[in-house]
Amino acid sequence: MSSPVIPFALFVVISSLISPSLSQTCSSQKFTNKKVYTRCSDLPALKSFLHWRYDAENSTLYIAFVAPPDKPDGWIAWAINPNDVGMVGAQTLFAFKNSKGEMVVKTYDISSYSSIKESSKLWFDVKEAAAEFSGGLMRLFATLVLPEKGKMTLNHVWQVGASVTNGFPAKHNFQPANLNSKGTLDLLSGESKTDASGDSKVKKKNIHGILNAISWGMLFPIGIIIARYLRTFQSADPAWFYLHVSFQCSAYVIGVAGWATGLKLGSESKGITYHVHRNIGITLFCLATLQVFALLLRPKKDHKYRLYWNIYHHGVGYTMLILSLINVFKGLDILDPATKWRSAYIVILVVLGVIALLLEVITWIVVLRRKSNKSTKPYDG
């Protein structure tokens, strides 16, 4: 019979390996400054916690926000949005290390995603603010005086980031957890409800990315490979043409669907504009639509304008290929998916590139042999 000491020892070792920041709940947390809060909540995103005490008579809110930054030199933030649920319009408290390695708290008015300014005048008055960092967790303490007495429900937002540049918090990630770190807070009941629209928006972004990666990022290049190389082989005529049209039309239909979801996302994301990605997307849609209509005006092979049509068609097609690949990677940068998805797409492009290179060599061999046969064919007088 084994000694009970061994299982107990294993339990102690395993328990010691579990990160304190992962195993804690808000009710188990204690603070070195001996501050006491009557309510706490295990926030549903970013492994964060919020403690608070509300003095309704003086409209004063005492808070302690606890979260692990993305990196030790990163930052944490907690905010109240007086007008909406979300980051735009949030009156924000940022905690991070300054150039001396000391924890500081700065206040920011986030009027838009492109306009984040340090401001001493917020919707609420900050009577006291401090921060500390230990055990992988940053803790932000603040005493706030709310301008509206009797206001028992607040829109709050919280966030974490990886770095601070010249005393300014760098951009945070855009993973689902970062996008869903918002909700409403009932100061008296202690309930913290998240905004369900965050999950919906993430799904729309994923759909937008998948549709465009399949259309512009895969089907469109395959259609170009078919047109460029298969038509060299006489036995593939006219099959190559119908395959080419099928792939490009499919890419166009799926791409338009992806473009439409992008427009919808843009209209729902006030203050967020990815100018380069959007402009390339609009350009691709216009050029693709032009290509579809140009197909209806395609001259016959022996027509005198067929050469000019070919130059236009090929030029626009290769321009679209370059823009589509650029925009797919722009979209990946914005969506910031798991590394495996970017790697998978790169592998697909490499495979298509190798296939194109092999077909390019084979095509040149076929063309040169044909020219050689014609040049050596005896003159039939």
PDB file of N, CA and C in Angstrom, residues 268-348:
ATOM      1  N   GLU A 268     -20.691  49.470 -38.899  1.00  0.00           N
ATOM      2  CA  GLU A 268     -20.944  49.152 -37.488  1.00  0.00           C
ATOM      3  C   GLU A 268     -19.770  49.502 -36.585  1.00  0.00           C
ATOM      4  N   SER A 269     -18.653  49.899 -37.164  1.00  0.00           N
ATOM      5  CA  SER A 269     -17.442  50.180 -36.382  1.00  0.00           C
ATOM      6  C   SER A 269     -17.106  51.664 -36.476  1.00  0.00           C
ATOM      7  N   LYS A 270     -17.855  52.454 -35.753  1.00  0.00           N
ATOM      8  CA  LYS A 270     -17.649  53.897 -35.788  1.00  0.00           C
ATOM      9  C   LYS A 270     -16.280  54.253 -35.196  1.00  0.00           C
ATOM     10  N   GLY A 271     -15.556  55.088 -35.901  1.00  0.00           N
ATOM     11  CA  GLY A 271     -14.247  55.530 -35.440  1.00  0.00           C
ATOM     12  C   GLY A 271     -13.110  54.602 -35.821  1.00  0.00           C
ATOM     13  N   ILE A 272     -13.429  53.438 -36.428  1.00  0.00           N
ATOM     14  CA  ILE A 272     -12.391  52.496 -36.840  1.00  0.00           C
ATOM     15  C   ILE A 272     -12.357  52.442 -38.356  1.00  0.00           C
ATOM     16  N   THR A 273     -11.264  52.859 -38.950  1.00  0.00           N
ATOM     17  CA  THR A 273     -11.128  52.831 -40.414  1.00  0.00           C
ATOM     18  C   THR A 273      -9.736  52.338 -40.776  1.00  0.00           C
ATOM     19  N   TYR A 274      -9.687  51.247 -41.519  1.00  0.00           N
ATOM     20  CA  TYR A 274      -8.419  50.724 -42.030  1.00  0.00           C
ATOM     21  C   TYR A 274      -8.306  51.206 -43.476  1.00  0.00           C
ATOM     22  N   HIS A 275      -7.751  52.384 -43.661  1.00  0.00           N
ATOM     23  CA  HIS A 275      -7.817  53.102 -44.928  1.00  0.00           C
ATOM     24  C   HIS A 275      -7.219  52.298 -46.084  1.00  0.00           C
ATOM     25  N   VAL A 276      -6.018  51.759 -45.905  1.00  0.00           N
ATOM     26  CA  VAL A 276      -5.354  51.044 -47.003  1.00  0.00           C
ATOM     27  C   VAL A 276      -6.150  49.797 -47.380  1.00  0.00           C
ATOM     28  N   HIS A 277      -6.536  49.011 -46.387  1.00  0.00           N
ATOM     29  CA  HIS A 277      -7.304  47.792 -46.635  1.00  0.00           C
ATOM     30  C   HIS A 277      -8.626  48.110 -47.336  1.00  0.00           C
ATOM     31  N   ARG A 278      -9.304  49.136 -46.871  1.00  0.00           N
ATOM     32  CA  ARG A 278     -10.588  49.525 -47.467  1.00  0.00           C
ATOM     33  C   ARG A 278     -10.410  49.995 -48.903  1.00  0.00           C
ATOM     34  N   ASN A 279      -9.419  50.856 -49.141  1.00  0.00           N
ATOM     35  CA  ASN A 279      -9.221  51.415 -50.488  1.00  0.00           C
ATOM     36  C   ASN A 279      -8.820  50.338 -51.498  1.00  0.00           C
ATOM     37  N   ILE A 280      -7.967  49.399 -51.067  1.00  0.00           N
ATOM     38  CA  ILE A 280      -7.601  48.303 -51.967  1.00  0.00           C
ATOM     39  C   ILE A 280      -8.818  47.434 -52.263  1.00  0.00           C
ATOM     40  N   GLY A 281      -9.651  47.201 -51.252  1.00  0.00           N
ATOM     41  CA  GLY A 281     -10.865  46.411 -51.449  1.00  0.00           C
ATOM     42  C   GLY A 281     -11.811  47.051 -52.451  1.00  0.00           C
ATOM     43  N   ILE A 282     -11.991  48.355 -52.349  1.00  0.00           N
ATOM     44  CA  ILE A 282     -12.858  49.079 -53.295  1.00  0.00           C
ATOM     45  C   ILE A 282     -12.270  49.004 -54.702  1.00  0.00           C
ATOM     46  N   THR A 283     -10.950  49.181 -54.804  1.00  0.00           N
ATOM     47  CA  THR A 283     -10.284  49.105 -56.115  1.00  0.00           C
ATOM     48  C   THR A 283     -10.454  47.725 -56.738  1.00  0.00           C
ATOM     49  N   LEU A 284     -10.289  46.670 -55.936  1.00  0.00           N
ATOM     50  CA  LEU A 284     -10.458  45.305 -56.436  1.00  0.00           C
ATOM     51  C   LEU A 284     -11.874  45.076 -56.945  1.00  0.00           C
ATOM     52  N   PHE A 285     -12.854  45.555 -56.198  1.00  0.00           N
ATOM     53  CA  PHE A 285     -14.247  45.374 -56.615  1.00  0.00           C
ATOM     54  C   PHE A 285     -14.503  46.074 -57.950  1.00  0.00           C
ATOM     55  N   CYS A 286     -13.998  47.285 -58.104  1.00  0.00           N
ATOM     56  CA  CYS A 286     -14.201  48.039 -59.351  1.00  0.00           C
ATOM     57  C   CYS A 286     -13.518  47.350 -60.534  1.00  0.00           C
ATOM     58  N   LEU A 287     -12.265  46.930 -60.347  1.00  0.00           N
ATOM     59  CA  LEU A 287     -11.538  46.262 -61.430  1.00  0.00           C
ATOM     60  C   LEU A 287     -12.172  44.916 -61.789  1.00  0.00           C
ATOM     61  N   ALA A 288     -12.615  44.180 -60.775  1.00  0.00           N
ATOM     62  CA  ALA A 288     -13.238  42.885 -61.037  1.00  0.00           C
ATOM     63  C   ALA A 288     -14.550  43.058 -61.795  1.00  0.00           C
ATOM     64  N   THR A 289     -15.332  44.061 -61.422  1.00  0.00           N
ATOM     65  CA  THR A 289     -16.587  44.343 -62.122  1.00  0.00           C
ATOM     66  C   THR A 289     -16.307  44.740 -63.568  1.00  0.00           C
ATOM     67  N   LEU A 290     -15.250  45.518 -63.762  1.00  0.00           N
ATOM     68  CA  LEU A 290     -14.853  45.921 -65.119  1.00  0.00           C
ATOM     69  C   LEU A 290     -14.455  44.705 -65.947  1.00  0.00           C
ATOM     70  N   GLN A 291     -13.755  43.753 -65.337  1.00  0.00           N
ATOM     71  CA  GLN A 291     -13.346  42.538 -66.042  1.00  0.00           C
ATOM     72  C   GLN A 291     -14.557  41.699 -66.463  1.00  0.00           C
ATOM     73  N   VAL A 292     -15.556  41.628 -65.585  1.00  0.00           N
ATOM     74  CA  VAL A 292     -16.753  40.849 -65.901  1.00  0.00           C
ATOM     75  C   VAL A 292     -17.485  41.438 -67.104  1.00  0.00           C
ATOM     76  N   PHE A 293     -17.637  42.766 -67.098  1.00  0.00           N
ATOM     77  CA  PHE A 293     -18.321  43.405 -68.223  1.00  0.00           C
ATOM     78  C   PHE A 293     -17.468  43.367 -69.494  1.00  0.00           C
ATOM     79  N   ALA A 294     -16.137  43.417 -69.338  1.00  0.00           N
ATOM     80  CA  ALA A 294     -15.253  43.363 -70.504  1.00  0.00           C
ATOM     81  C   ALA A 294     -15.349  42.010 -71.200  1.00  0.00           C
ATOM     82  N   LEU A 295     -15.692  40.967 -70.428  1.00  0.00           N
ATOM     83  CA  LEU A 295     -15.855  39.644 -71.019  1.00  0.00           C
ATOM     84  C   LEU A 295     -16.968  39.639 -72.076  1.00  0.00           C
ATOM     85  N   LEU A 296     -17.991  40.459 -71.850  1.00  0.00           N
ATOM     86  CA  LEU A 296     -19.109  40.539 -72.797  1.00  0.00           C
ATOM     87  C   LEU A 296     -18.700  41.245 -74.088  1.00  0.00           C
ATOM     88  N   LEU A 297     -17.613  42.031 -74.001  1.00  0.00           N
ATOM     89  CA  LEU A 297     -17.148  42.787 -75.180  1.00  0.00           C
ATOM     90  C   LEU A 297     -15.896  42.159 -75.794  1.00  0.00           C
ATOM     91  N   ARG A 298     -15.632  40.908 -75.457  1.00  0.00           N
ATOM     92  CA  ARG A 298     -14.423  40.243 -75.920  1.00  0.00           C
ATOM     93  C   ARG A 298     -14.484  39.996 -77.436  1.00  0.00           C
ATOM     94  N   PRO A 299     -13.555  40.612 -78.205  1.00  0.00           N
ATOM     95  CA  PRO A 299     -13.568  40.421 -79.665  1.00  0.00           C
ATOM     96  C   PRO A 299     -13.161  39.002 -80.050  1.00  0.00           C
ATOM     97  N   LYS A 300     -13.495  38.584 -81.229  1.00  0.00           N
ATOM     98  CA  LYS A 300     -13.075  37.282 -81.734  1.00  0.00           C
ATOM     99  C   LYS A 300     -11.562  37.280 -81.965  1.00  0.00           C
ATOM    100  N   LYS A 301     -10.984  36.065 -82.088  1.00  0.00           N
ATOM    101  CA  LYS A 301      -9.526  35.929 -82.185  1.00  0.00           C
ATOM    102  C   LYS A 301      -8.940  36.685 -83.370  1.00  0.00           C
ATOM    103  N   ASP A 302      -9.676  36.732 -84.487  1.00  0.00           N
ATOM    104  CA  ASP A 302      -9.133  37.366 -85.688  1.00  0.00           C
ATOM    105  C   ASP A 302      -9.519  38.834 -85.811  1.00  0.00           C
ATOM    106  N   HIS A 303     -10.154  39.382 -84.778  1.00  0.00           N
ATOM    107  CA  HIS A 303     -10.568  40.783 -84.836  1.00  0.00           C
ATOM    108  C   HIS A 303      -9.352  41.690 -84.640  1.00  0.00           C
ATOM    109  N   LYS A 304      -9.369  42.851 -85.324  1.00  0.00           N
ATOM    110  CA  LYS A 304      -8.202  43.732 -85.270  1.00  0.00           C
ATOM    111  C   LYS A 304      -7.981  44.342 -83.883  1.00  0.00           C
ATOM    112  N   TYR A 305      -9.042  44.403 -83.069  1.00  0.00           N
ATOM    113  CA  TYR A 305      -8.896  44.978 -81.720  1.00  0.00           C
ATOM    114  C   TYR A 305      -8.611  43.924 -80.649  1.00  0.00           C
ATOM    115  N   ARG A 306      -8.515  42.661 -81.042  1.00  0.00           N
ATOM    116  CA  ARG A 306      -8.304  41.593 -80.053  1.00  0.00           C
ATOM    117  C   ARG A 306      -6.975  41.767 -79.317  1.00  0.00           C
ATOM    118  N   LEU A 307      -5.924  42.214 -80.004  1.00  0.00           N
ATOM    119  CA  LEU A 307      -4.622  42.423 -79.364  1.00  0.00           C
ATOM    120  C   LEU A 307      -4.727  43.440 -78.234  1.00  0.00           C
ATOM    121  N   TYR A 308      -5.426  44.544 -78.497  1.00  0.00           N
ATOM    122  CA  TYR A 308      -5.562  45.597 -77.485  1.00  0.00           C
ATOM    123  C   TYR A 308      -6.410  45.114 -76.304  1.00  0.00           C
ATOM    124  N   TRP A 309      -7.431  44.307 -76.620  1.00  0.00           N
ATOM    125  CA  TRP A 309      -8.272  43.764 -75.555  1.00  0.00           C
ATOM    126  C   TRP A 309      -7.451  42.825 -74.669  1.00  0.00           C
ATOM    127  N   ASN A 310      -6.593  42.028 -75.290  1.00  0.00           N
ATOM    128  CA  ASN A 310      -5.741  41.114 -74.531  1.00  0.00           C
ATOM    129  C   ASN A 310      -4.790  41.867 -73.601  1.00  0.00           C
ATOM    130  N   ILE A 311      -4.215  42.958 -74.145  1.00  0.00           N
ATOM    131  CA  ILE A 311      -3.298  43.763 -73.325  1.00  0.00           C
ATOM    132  C   ILE A 311      -4.029  44.336 -72.110  1.00  0.00           C
ATOM    133  N   TYR A 312      -5.226  44.870 -72.351  1.00  0.00           N
ATOM    134  CA  TYR A 312      -6.021  45.417 -71.244  1.00  0.00           C
ATOM    135  C   TYR A 312      -6.382  44.317 -70.236  1.00  0.00           C
ATOM    136  N   HIS A 313      -6.888  43.192 -70.747  1.00  0.00           N
ATOM    137  CA  HIS A 313      -7.378  42.106 -69.894  1.00  0.00           C
ATOM    138  C   HIS A 313      -6.255  41.533 -69.027  1.00  0.00           C
ATOM    139  N   HIS A 314      -5.101  41.300 -69.644  1.00  0.00           N
ATOM    140  CA  HIS A 314      -3.969  40.743 -68.895  1.00  0.00           C
ATOM    141  C   HIS A 314      -3.422  41.765 -67.893  1.00  0.00           C
ATOM    142  N   GLY A 315      -3.325  43.015 -68.320  1.00  0.00           N
ATOM    143  CA  GLY A 315      -2.807  44.061 -67.433  1.00  0.00           C
ATOM    144  C   GLY A 315      -3.658  44.242 -66.188  1.00  0.00           C
ATOM    145  N   VAL A 316      -4.972  44.336 -66.385  1.00  0.00           N
ATOM    146  CA  VAL A 316      -5.877  44.484 -65.242  1.00  0.00           C
ATOM    147  C   VAL A 316      -5.847  43.234 -64.371  1.00  0.00           C
ATOM    148  N   GLY A 317      -5.789  42.062 -65.006  1.00  0.00           N
ATOM    149  CA  GLY A 317      -5.764  40.811 -64.254  1.00  0.00           C
ATOM    150  C   GLY A 317      -4.555  40.686 -63.344  1.00  0.00           C
ATOM    151  N   TYR A 318      -3.373  40.985 -63.869  1.00  0.00           N
ATOM    152  CA  TYR A 318      -2.161  40.882 -63.045  1.00  0.00           C
ATOM    153  C   TYR A 318      -2.111  41.978 -61.969  1.00  0.00           C
ATOM    154  N   THR A 319      -2.668  43.151 -62.291  1.00  0.00           N
ATOM    155  CA  THR A 319      -2.771  44.206 -61.267  1.00  0.00           C
ATOM    156  C   THR A 319      -3.655  43.745 -60.114  1.00  0.00           C
ATOM    157  N   MET A 320      -4.772  43.109 -60.453  1.00  0.00           N
ATOM    158  CA  MET A 320      -5.676  42.585 -59.422  1.00  0.00           C
ATOM    159  C   MET A 320      -5.004  41.494 -58.595  1.00  0.00           C
ATOM    160  N   LEU A 321      -4.211  40.661 -59.251  1.00  0.00           N
ATOM    161  CA  LEU A 321      -3.520  39.591 -58.522  1.00  0.00           C
ATOM    162  C   LEU A 321      -2.610  40.170 -57.451  1.00  0.00           C
ATOM    163  N   ILE A 322      -1.830  41.173 -57.817  1.00  0.00           N
ATOM    164  CA  ILE A 322      -0.908  41.803 -56.856  1.00  0.00           C
ATOM    165  C   ILE A 322      -1.687  42.456 -55.716  1.00  0.00           C
ATOM    166  N   LEU A 323      -2.730  43.229 -56.071  1.00  0.00           N
ATOM    167  CA  LEU A 323      -3.527  43.925 -55.049  1.00  0.00           C
ATOM    168  C   LEU A 323      -4.245  42.939 -54.132  1.00  0.00           C
ATOM    169  N   SER A 324      -4.754  41.848 -54.707  1.00  0.00           N
ATOM    170  CA  SER A 324      -5.497  40.874 -53.894  1.00  0.00           C
ATOM    171  C   SER A 324      -4.596  40.218 -52.858  1.00  0.00           C
ATOM    172  N   LEU A 325      -3.375  39.844 -53.245  1.00  0.00           N
ATOM    173  CA  LEU A 325      -2.455  39.215 -52.291  1.00  0.00           C
ATOM    174  C   LEU A 325      -2.040  40.196 -51.201  1.00  0.00           C
ATOM    175  N   ILE A 326      -1.794  41.442 -51.591  1.00  0.00           N
ATOM    176  CA  ILE A 326      -1.453  42.469 -50.596  1.00  0.00           C
ATOM    177  C   ILE A 326      -2.593  42.643 -49.600  1.00  0.00           C
ATOM    178  N   ASN A 327      -3.816  42.690 -50.128  1.00  0.00           N
ATOM    179  CA  ASN A 327      -4.957  42.966 -49.251  1.00  0.00           C
ATOM    180  C   ASN A 327      -5.305  41.795 -48.344  1.00  0.00           C
ATOM    181  N   VAL A 328      -5.062  40.575 -48.817  1.00  0.00           N
ATOM    182  CA  VAL A 328      -5.281  39.417 -47.940  1.00  0.00           C
ATOM    183  C   VAL A 328      -4.364  39.504 -46.723  1.00  0.00           C
ATOM    184  N   PHE A 329      -3.091  39.863 -46.944  1.00  0.00           N
ATOM    185  CA  PHE A 329      -2.161  39.982 -45.820  1.00  0.00           C
ATOM    186  C   PHE A 329      -2.475  41.202 -44.951  1.00  0.00           C
ATOM    187  N   LYS A 330      -2.980  42.271 -45.563  1.00  0.00           N
ATOM    188  CA  LYS A 330      -3.454  43.412 -44.767  1.00  0.00           C
ATOM    189  C   LYS A 330      -4.588  42.968 -43.849  1.00  0.00           C
ATOM    190  N   GLY A 331      -5.499  42.170 -44.411  1.00  0.00           N
ATOM    191  CA  GLY A 331      -6.611  41.657 -43.617  1.00  0.00           C
ATOM    192  C   GLY A 331      -6.153  40.750 -42.495  1.00  0.00           C
ATOM    193  N   LEU A 332      -5.142  39.920 -42.759  1.00  0.00           N
ATOM    194  CA  LEU A 332      -4.599  39.054 -41.706  1.00  0.00           C
ATOM    195  C   LEU A 332      -3.976  39.870 -40.587  1.00  0.00           C
ATOM    196  N   ASP A 333      -3.317  40.974 -40.953  1.00  0.00           N
ATOM    197  CA  ASP A 333      -2.741  41.851 -39.929  1.00  0.00           C
ATOM    198  C   ASP A 333      -3.831  42.457 -39.048  1.00  0.00           C
ATOM    199  N   ILE A 334      -4.953  42.800 -39.665  1.00  0.00           N
ATOM    200  CA  ILE A 334      -6.055  43.418 -38.915  1.00  0.00           C
ATOM    201  C   ILE A 334      -6.762  42.381 -38.053  1.00  0.00           C
ATOM    202  N   LEU A 335      -7.089  41.248 -38.665  1.00  0.00           N
ATOM    203  CA  LEU A 335      -7.825  40.203 -37.945  1.00  0.00           C
ATOM    204  C   LEU A 335      -6.964  39.542 -36.880  1.00  0.00           C
ATOM    205  N   ASP A 336      -5.654  39.466 -37.140  1.00  0.00           N
ATOM    206  CA  ASP A 336      -4.691  38.892 -36.205  1.00  0.00           C
ATOM    207  C   ASP A 336      -5.118  37.509 -35.710  1.00  0.00           C
ATOM    208  N   PRO A 337      -5.302  36.549 -36.639  1.00  0.00           N
ATOM    209  CA  PRO A 337      -5.705  35.198 -36.215  1.00  0.00           C
ATOM    210  C   PRO A 337      -4.523  34.440 -35.622  1.00  0.00           C
ATOM    211  N   ALA A 338      -4.793  33.203 -35.217  1.00  0.00           N
ATOM    212  CA  ALA A 338      -3.704  32.353 -34.726  1.00  0.00           C
ATOM    213  C   ALA A 338      -2.666  32.168 -35.837  1.00  0.00           C
ATOM    214  N   THR A 339      -1.412  32.015 -35.446  1.00  0.00           N
ATOM    215  CA  THR A 339      -0.313  31.930 -36.412  1.00  0.00           C
ATOM    216  C   THR A 339      -0.522  30.823 -37.435  1.00  0.00           C
ATOM    217  N   LYS A 340      -1.195  29.738 -37.035  1.00  0.00           N
ATOM    218  CA  LYS A 340      -1.362  28.599 -37.942  1.00  0.00           C
ATOM    219  C   LYS A 340      -2.165  28.978 -39.195  1.00  0.00           C
ATOM    220  N   TRP A 341      -3.089  29.939 -39.075  1.00  0.00           N
ATOM    221  CA  TRP A 341      -3.902  30.316 -40.242  1.00  0.00           C
ATOM    222  C   TRP A 341      -3.078  31.094 -41.253  1.00  0.00           C
ATOM    223  N   ARG A 342      -2.263  32.015 -40.765  1.00  0.00           N
ATOM    224  CA  ARG A 342      -1.367  32.739 -41.663  1.00  0.00           C
ATOM    225  C   ARG A 342      -0.378  31.774 -42.322  1.00  0.00           C
ATOM    226  N   SER A 343       0.155  30.860 -41.526  1.00  0.00           N
ATOM    227  CA  SER A 343       1.107  29.880 -42.058  1.00  0.00           C
ATOM    228  C   SER A 343       0.450  28.996 -43.110  1.00  0.00           C
ATOM    229  N   ALA A 344      -0.801  28.580 -42.851  1.00  0.00           N
ATOM    230  CA  ALA A 344      -1.514  27.728 -43.806  1.00  0.00           C
ATOM    231  C   ALA A 344      -1.710  28.448 -45.129  1.00  0.00           C
ATOM    232  N   TYR A 345      -2.055  29.740 -45.056  1.00  0.00           N
ATOM    233  CA  TYR A 345      -2.269  30.495 -46.293  1.00  0.00           C
ATOM    234  C   TYR A 345      -0.949  30.670 -47.061  1.00  0.00           C
ATOM    235  N   ILE A 346       0.137  30.905 -46.328  1.00  0.00           N
ATOM    236  CA  ILE A 346       1.452  31.043 -46.973  1.00  0.00           C
ATOM    237  C   ILE A 346       1.834  29.737 -47.664  1.00  0.00           C
ATOM    238  N   VAL A 347       1.546  28.603 -47.012  1.00  0.00           N
ATOM    239  CA  VAL A 347       1.835  27.298 -47.620  1.00  0.00           C
ATOM    240  C   VAL A 347       1.041  27.139 -48.922  1.00  0.00           C
ATOM    241  N   ILE A 348      -0.228  27.535 -48.921  1.00  0.00           N
ATOM    242  CA  ILE A 348      -1.057  27.457 -50.135  1.00  0.00           C
ATOM    243  C   ILE A 348      -0.450  28.295 -51.253  1.00  0.00           C
TER     244      ILE A 348
END
